[in-house]
């Protein structure tokens, strides 16, 4: 099945370049091209888009503002001449951030990142079997203070929610980032992580012991929330 793409850029030459790059790829198909976000919204209603190539500076509304309005956006690769929007892009969980002029080599790196994200999402697990392994190279980006930090999924022990922030605990450090537990749940593959409480997500591979009311990971015992109890215990029992 081909990856369905949407190009959003108010510069015709920029659209031409992205189109040229995409046409070199066998498994990618361009469904539409738009010069502004309003037309892009119409195309998103017409087509099931897998991947958007989106400029930042556009008429009426910026790419970042447009992306914030979408409830369930497709994967996004930002294409722009403005480096200063990079942090905004990573905060919105975009696949990659390409600075114009975009070479085909750099474009291919972004496509490889897209493949990595889709592979994390479409891992098929046989009924009754939980696949808890996390490839060592799998990672997410999170914003901490004024930096964007890479966090390898294989290093995460658990995540704790604190109002508008979450704390990501690894064996070596604690990372604090401004986001919600819902957003963090969406970033982490549900084949390897489980939300056990409104305030906690744990890595299944790091669970050392559990009871009906708590889970132990290295150095910490975490409570299982009442509303999460049945689903959490079902998942854990599968791995015994």
Short mmCIF file of N, CA, C and O in Angstrom, two decimals, residues 104-192:
data_model
loop_
_atom_site.label_atom_id
_atom_site.label_comp_id
_atom_site.label_asym_id
_atom_site.label_seq_id
_atom_site.Cartn_x
_atom_site.Cartn_y
_atom_site.Cartn_z
N UNK A 104 17.95 15.97 -2.03
CA UNK A 104 17.30 14.66 -2.04
C UNK A 104 17.87 13.77 -0.93
O UNK A 104 17.15 12.99 -0.31
N UNK A 105 19.17 13.90 -0.66
CA UNK A 105 19.79 13.10 0.41
C UNK A 105 19.15 13.41 1.76
O UNK A 105 18.82 12.51 2.52
N UNK A 106 18.95 14.71 2.05
CA UNK A 106 18.33 15.08 3.33
C UNK A 106 16.86 14.66 3.36
O UNK A 106 16.35 14.25 4.40
N UNK A 107 16.20 14.76 2.22
CA UNK A 107 14.82 14.32 2.09
C UNK A 107 14.68 12.84 2.43
O UNK A 107 13.77 12.42 3.14
N UNK A 108 15.61 12.03 1.94
CA UNK A 108 15.58 10.59 2.20
C UNK A 108 15.74 10.28 3.69
O UNK A 108 15.14 9.34 4.21
N UNK A 109 16.57 11.06 4.38
CA UNK A 109 16.72 10.86 5.82
C UNK A 109 15.39 11.08 6.53
O UNK A 109 15.03 10.35 7.47
N UNK A 110 14.65 12.09 6.10
CA UNK A 110 13.33 12.36 6.69
C UNK A 110 12.36 11.21 6.41
O UNK A 110 11.59 10.81 7.28
N UNK A 111 12.43 10.65 5.21
CA UNK A 111 11.56 9.52 4.85
C UNK A 111 11.89 8.30 5.72
O UNK A 111 11.00 7.57 6.17
N UNK A 112 13.18 8.08 5.98
CA UNK A 112 13.58 6.98 6.85
C UNK A 112 13.03 7.17 8.26
O UNK A 112 12.60 6.20 8.91
N UNK A 113 13.02 8.40 8.74
CA UNK A 113 12.43 8.68 10.06
C UNK A 113 10.93 8.38 10.04
O UNK A 113 10.38 7.86 11.01
N UNK A 114 10.27 8.73 8.94
CA UNK A 114 8.85 8.44 8.81
C UNK A 114 8.60 6.94 8.89
O UNK A 114 7.69 6.48 9.58
N UNK A 115 9.43 6.17 8.20
CA UNK A 115 9.29 4.71 8.25
C UNK A 115 9.45 4.19 9.68
O UNK A 115 8.74 3.29 10.11
N UNK A 116 10.40 4.76 10.42
CA UNK A 116 10.61 4.33 11.81
C UNK A 116 9.36 4.57 12.65
O UNK A 116 8.97 3.73 13.45
N UNK A 117 8.72 5.72 12.47
CA UNK A 117 7.52 6.02 13.28
C UNK A 117 6.37 5.10 12.91
O UNK A 117 5.62 4.66 13.78
N UNK A 118 6.21 4.78 11.64
CA UNK A 118 5.10 3.92 11.25
C UNK A 118 5.35 2.49 11.68
O UNK A 118 4.41 1.79 12.06
N UNK A 119 6.59 2.06 11.68
CA UNK A 119 6.89 0.71 12.14
C UNK A 119 6.58 0.57 13.61
O UNK A 119 6.06 -0.45 14.06
N UNK A 120 6.86 1.60 14.41
CA UNK A 120 6.53 1.54 15.83
C UNK A 120 5.02 1.41 16.04
O UNK A 120 4.57 0.77 16.96
N UNK A 121 4.24 2.04 15.12
CA UNK A 121 2.80 2.09 15.33
C UNK A 121 2.07 0.86 14.82
O UNK A 121 1.00 0.53 15.29
N UNK A 122 2.60 0.18 13.83
CA UNK A 122 1.84 -0.90 13.22
C UNK A 122 2.40 -2.28 13.55
O UNK A 122 2.13 -3.24 12.86
N UNK A 123 3.14 -2.42 14.62
CA UNK A 123 3.61 -3.73 15.06
C UNK A 123 2.39 -4.59 15.36
O UNK A 123 1.53 -4.22 16.16
N UNK A 124 2.26 -5.72 14.68
CA UNK A 124 1.13 -6.61 14.91
C UNK A 124 1.46 -7.61 16.00
O UNK A 124 2.48 -8.29 15.94
N UNK A 125 0.61 -7.71 16.98
CA UNK A 125 0.82 -8.64 18.09
C UNK A 125 -0.26 -9.71 18.03
O UNK A 125 -1.45 -9.41 17.93
N UNK A 126 0.13 -10.99 18.05
CA UNK A 126 -0.85 -12.07 18.02
C UNK A 126 -1.74 -12.00 19.27
O UNK A 126 -1.29 -11.61 20.34
N UNK A 127 -3.00 -12.38 19.15
CA UNK A 127 -3.89 -12.37 20.32
C UNK A 127 -3.30 -13.17 21.47
O UNK A 127 -2.83 -14.28 21.30
N UNK A 128 -3.30 -12.55 22.64
CA UNK A 128 -2.80 -13.23 23.83
C UNK A 128 -1.32 -13.13 24.04
O UNK A 128 -0.78 -13.67 24.99
N UNK A 129 -0.62 -12.41 23.15
CA UNK A 129 0.82 -12.26 23.30
C UNK A 129 1.16 -10.79 23.29
O UNK A 129 0.83 -10.07 22.36
N UNK A 130 1.84 -10.31 24.33
CA UNK A 130 2.25 -8.90 24.39
C UNK A 130 3.70 -8.79 23.99
O UNK A 130 4.56 -9.42 24.59
N UNK A 131 3.97 -8.02 22.97
CA UNK A 131 5.35 -7.80 22.51
C UNK A 131 5.92 -6.61 23.27
O UNK A 131 5.59 -5.48 22.98
N UNK A 132 6.77 -6.87 24.24
CA UNK A 132 7.26 -5.79 25.10
C UNK A 132 8.65 -5.31 24.72
O UNK A 132 9.19 -4.43 25.36
N UNK A 133 9.24 -5.92 23.70
CA UNK A 133 10.60 -5.51 23.35
C UNK A 133 10.59 -4.16 22.66
O UNK A 133 9.70 -3.87 21.86
N UNK A 134 11.58 -3.34 22.95
CA UNK A 134 11.74 -2.04 22.31
C UNK A 134 13.07 -2.02 21.59
O UNK A 134 14.11 -2.23 22.21
N UNK A 135 13.10 -1.80 20.26
CA UNK A 135 14.39 -1.72 19.57
C UNK A 135 15.27 -0.66 20.20
O UNK A 135 14.80 0.42 20.56
N UNK A 136 16.55 -0.97 20.35
CA UNK A 136 17.45 -0.04 21.02
C UNK A 136 17.51 1.31 20.33
O UNK A 136 17.71 2.33 20.96
N UNK A 137 17.29 1.33 19.00
CA UNK A 137 17.42 2.59 18.29
C UNK A 137 16.16 3.45 18.37
O UNK A 137 16.17 4.60 17.97
N UNK A 138 15.04 2.86 18.83
CA UNK A 138 13.80 3.62 18.91
C UNK A 138 13.92 4.74 19.95
O UNK A 138 14.44 4.54 21.04
N UNK A 139 13.41 5.93 19.59
CA UNK A 139 13.53 7.06 20.51
C UNK A 139 12.42 8.06 20.25
O UNK A 139 11.72 8.00 19.23
N UNK A 140 12.26 8.98 21.18
CA UNK A 140 11.38 10.13 20.99
C UNK A 140 12.17 11.38 21.31
O UNK A 140 13.22 11.32 21.98
N UNK A 141 11.69 12.52 20.84
CA UNK A 141 12.26 13.81 21.21
C UNK A 141 11.30 14.49 22.19
O UNK A 141 10.09 14.48 21.98
N UNK A 142 11.83 15.09 23.24
CA UNK A 142 11.03 15.89 24.15
C UNK A 142 11.76 17.21 24.41
O UNK A 142 12.98 17.30 24.30
N UNK A 143 10.99 18.23 24.74
CA UNK A 143 11.56 19.55 24.99
C UNK A 143 11.80 19.71 26.49
O UNK A 143 10.88 19.57 27.30
N UNK A 144 13.04 19.98 26.87
CA UNK A 144 13.39 20.20 28.28
C UNK A 144 14.09 21.55 28.37
O UNK A 144 15.14 21.75 27.78
N UNK A 145 13.49 22.47 29.12
CA UNK A 145 13.96 23.86 29.16
C UNK A 145 14.01 24.41 27.73
O UNK A 145 13.01 24.44 27.05
N UNK A 146 15.17 24.79 27.25
CA UNK A 146 15.27 25.36 25.91
C UNK A 146 15.92 24.40 24.92
O UNK A 146 16.29 24.77 23.81
N UNK A 147 16.03 23.11 25.34
CA UNK A 147 16.65 22.12 24.47
C UNK A 147 15.64 21.07 24.05
O UNK A 147 14.66 20.81 24.74
N UNK A 148 15.90 20.43 22.90
CA UNK A 148 15.16 19.26 22.48
C UNK A 148 16.04 18.05 22.76
O UNK A 148 17.17 17.97 22.28
N UNK A 149 15.56 17.14 23.58
CA UNK A 149 16.37 16.03 24.09
C UNK A 149 15.89 14.71 23.49
O UNK A 149 14.69 14.44 23.43
N UNK A 150 16.83 13.90 23.03
CA UNK A 150 16.50 12.56 22.54
C UNK A 150 16.43 11.59 23.72
O UNK A 150 17.34 11.54 24.55
N UNK A 151 15.35 10.81 23.79
CA UNK A 151 15.18 9.82 24.85
C UNK A 151 14.98 8.46 24.21
O UNK A 151 14.01 8.25 23.47
N UNK A 152 15.90 7.53 24.44
CA UNK A 152 15.77 6.18 23.89
C UNK A 152 14.69 5.41 24.68
O UNK A 152 14.72 5.36 25.91
N UNK A 153 13.75 4.81 23.96
CA UNK A 153 12.64 4.12 24.62
C UNK A 153 13.13 2.96 25.49
O UNK A 153 12.52 2.67 26.52
N UNK A 154 14.20 2.32 25.07
CA UNK A 154 14.71 1.18 25.83
C UNK A 154 15.26 1.57 27.20
O UNK A 154 15.46 0.72 28.06
N UNK A 155 15.51 2.88 27.42
CA UNK A 155 16.07 3.34 28.69
C UNK A 155 14.99 3.81 29.67
O UNK A 155 15.28 4.02 30.85
N UNK A 156 13.75 3.98 29.22
CA UNK A 156 12.70 4.52 30.08
C UNK A 156 12.20 3.47 31.06
O UNK A 156 11.86 2.34 30.67
N UNK A 157 12.17 3.83 32.34
CA UNK A 157 11.59 2.98 33.37
C UNK A 157 10.10 3.27 33.52
O UNK A 157 9.27 2.37 33.42
N UNK A 158 9.79 4.54 33.76
CA UNK A 158 8.39 4.94 33.87
C UNK A 158 8.27 6.44 33.66
O UNK A 158 9.27 7.17 33.66
N UNK A 159 7.03 6.88 33.47
CA UNK A 159 6.73 8.29 33.28
C UNK A 159 5.72 8.70 34.34
O UNK A 159 4.76 7.98 34.61
N UNK A 160 5.97 9.86 34.94
CA UNK A 160 5.07 10.36 35.98
C UNK A 160 4.48 11.71 35.55
O UNK A 160 5.20 12.60 35.11
N UNK A 161 3.17 11.86 35.67
CA UNK A 161 2.51 13.11 35.32
C UNK A 161 2.40 14.04 36.51
O UNK A 161 2.05 13.61 37.61
N UNK A 162 2.72 15.31 36.29
CA UNK A 162 2.64 16.33 37.33
C UNK A 162 1.98 17.57 36.76
O UNK A 162 2.64 18.43 36.20
N UNK A 163 0.67 17.66 36.86
CA UNK A 163 -0.09 18.80 36.36
C UNK A 163 0.22 19.02 34.88
O UNK A 163 -0.12 18.18 34.04
N UNK A 164 0.87 20.13 34.51
CA UNK A 164 1.15 20.42 33.11
C UNK A 164 2.46 19.81 32.62
O UNK A 164 2.86 20.02 31.47
N UNK A 165 3.15 19.08 33.47
CA UNK A 165 4.45 18.51 33.13
C UNK A 165 4.43 16.99 33.29
O UNK A 165 3.56 16.44 33.98
N UNK A 166 5.40 16.33 32.67
CA UNK A 166 5.65 14.93 32.96
C UNK A 166 7.14 14.76 33.25
O UNK A 166 7.97 15.51 32.75
N UNK A 167 7.43 13.77 34.11
CA UNK A 167 8.82 13.42 34.40
C UNK A 167 9.09 12.04 33.82
O UNK A 167 8.35 11.09 34.09
N UNK A 168 10.14 11.94 33.00
CA UNK A 168 10.53 10.68 32.40
C UNK A 168 11.73 10.14 33.18
O UNK A 168 12.78 10.80 33.26
N UNK A 169 11.57 8.97 33.77
CA UNK A 169 12.64 8.38 34.59
C UNK A 169 13.36 7.29 33.81
O UNK A 169 12.74 6.39 33.25
N UNK A 170 14.69 7.40 33.78
CA UNK A 170 15.53 6.34 33.24
C UNK A 170 16.47 5.90 34.35
O UNK A 170 16.46 6.45 35.46
N UNK A 171 17.31 4.91 34.08
CA UNK A 171 18.29 4.47 35.09
C UNK A 171 19.29 5.57 35.42
O UNK A 171 19.81 5.65 36.53
N UNK A 172 19.56 6.44 34.43
CA UNK A 172 20.61 7.44 34.61
C UNK A 172 20.11 8.81 35.04
O UNK A 172 20.82 9.56 35.70
N UNK A 173 18.88 9.17 34.65
CA UNK A 173 18.47 10.56 34.87
C UNK A 173 16.95 10.70 34.90
O UNK A 173 16.21 9.75 34.63
N UNK A 174 16.52 11.92 35.19
CA UNK A 174 15.11 12.29 35.15
C UNK A 174 14.97 13.48 34.22
O UNK A 174 15.70 14.45 34.32
N UNK A 175 14.03 13.39 33.28
CA UNK A 175 13.80 14.46 32.30
C UNK A 175 12.42 15.05 32.54
O UNK A 175 11.44 14.31 32.63
N UNK A 176 12.34 16.36 32.66
CA UNK A 176 11.07 17.04 32.89
C UNK A 176 10.70 17.81 31.64
O UNK A 176 11.49 18.61 31.13
N UNK A 177 9.50 17.58 31.13
CA UNK A 177 9.05 18.26 29.92
C UNK A 177 7.61 18.72 30.08
O UNK A 177 6.81 18.08 30.77
N UNK A 178 7.27 19.83 29.46
CA UNK A 178 5.92 20.38 29.56
C UNK A 178 5.04 19.74 28.51
O UNK A 178 5.09 20.07 27.33
N UNK A 179 4.22 18.80 28.91
CA UNK A 179 3.27 18.12 28.05
C UNK A 179 2.27 17.40 28.93
O UNK A 179 2.40 17.39 30.16
N UNK A 180 1.29 16.78 28.33
CA UNK A 180 0.28 16.05 29.10
C UNK A 180 0.56 14.56 29.07
O UNK A 180 1.27 14.06 28.19
N UNK A 181 -0.03 13.82 30.00
CA UNK A 181 0.11 12.37 30.00
C UNK A 181 -0.55 11.77 28.76
O UNK A 181 -0.09 10.76 28.23
N UNK A 182 -1.62 12.39 28.29
CA UNK A 182 -2.28 11.91 27.08
C UNK A 182 -1.34 12.00 25.88
O UNK A 182 -1.20 11.05 25.10
N UNK A 183 -0.66 13.14 25.74
CA UNK A 183 0.30 13.29 24.64
C UNK A 183 1.44 12.30 24.76
O UNK A 183 1.91 11.74 23.77
N UNK A 184 1.91 12.09 25.98
CA UNK A 184 3.01 11.14 26.17
C UNK A 184 2.56 9.72 25.85
O UNK A 184 3.31 8.94 25.25
N UNK A 185 1.34 9.37 26.22
CA UNK A 185 0.81 8.04 25.89
C UNK A 185 0.77 7.81 24.40
O UNK A 185 1.05 6.71 23.91
N UNK A 186 0.44 8.87 23.65
CA UNK A 186 0.37 8.75 22.19
C UNK A 186 1.75 8.61 21.56
O UNK A 186 1.89 7.99 20.51
N UNK A 187 2.76 9.17 22.22
CA UNK A 187 4.13 9.07 21.68
C UNK A 187 4.73 7.69 21.90
O UNK A 187 5.53 7.22 21.09
N UNK A 188 4.36 7.04 23.00
CA UNK A 188 4.98 5.77 23.37
C UNK A 188 4.18 4.61 22.78
O UNK A 188 2.96 4.56 22.91
N UNK A 189 4.85 3.63 22.15
CA UNK A 189 4.13 2.49 21.56
C UNK A 189 3.41 1.67 22.62
O UNK A 189 4.02 1.28 23.63
N UNK A 190 2.12 1.39 22.40
CA UNK A 190 1.35 0.68 23.42
C UNK A 190 1.67 -0.81 23.48
O UNK A 190 1.14 -1.51 24.34
N UNK A 191 2.53 -1.29 22.57
CA UNK A 191 3.00 -2.67 22.70
C UNK A 191 4.13 -2.79 23.72
O UNK A 191 4.48 -3.89 24.13
N UNK A 192 4.71 -1.66 24.12
CA UNK A 192 5.86 -1.68 25.04
C UNK A 192 5.63 -0.89 26.31
O UNK A 192 6.37 -1.06 27.28
#
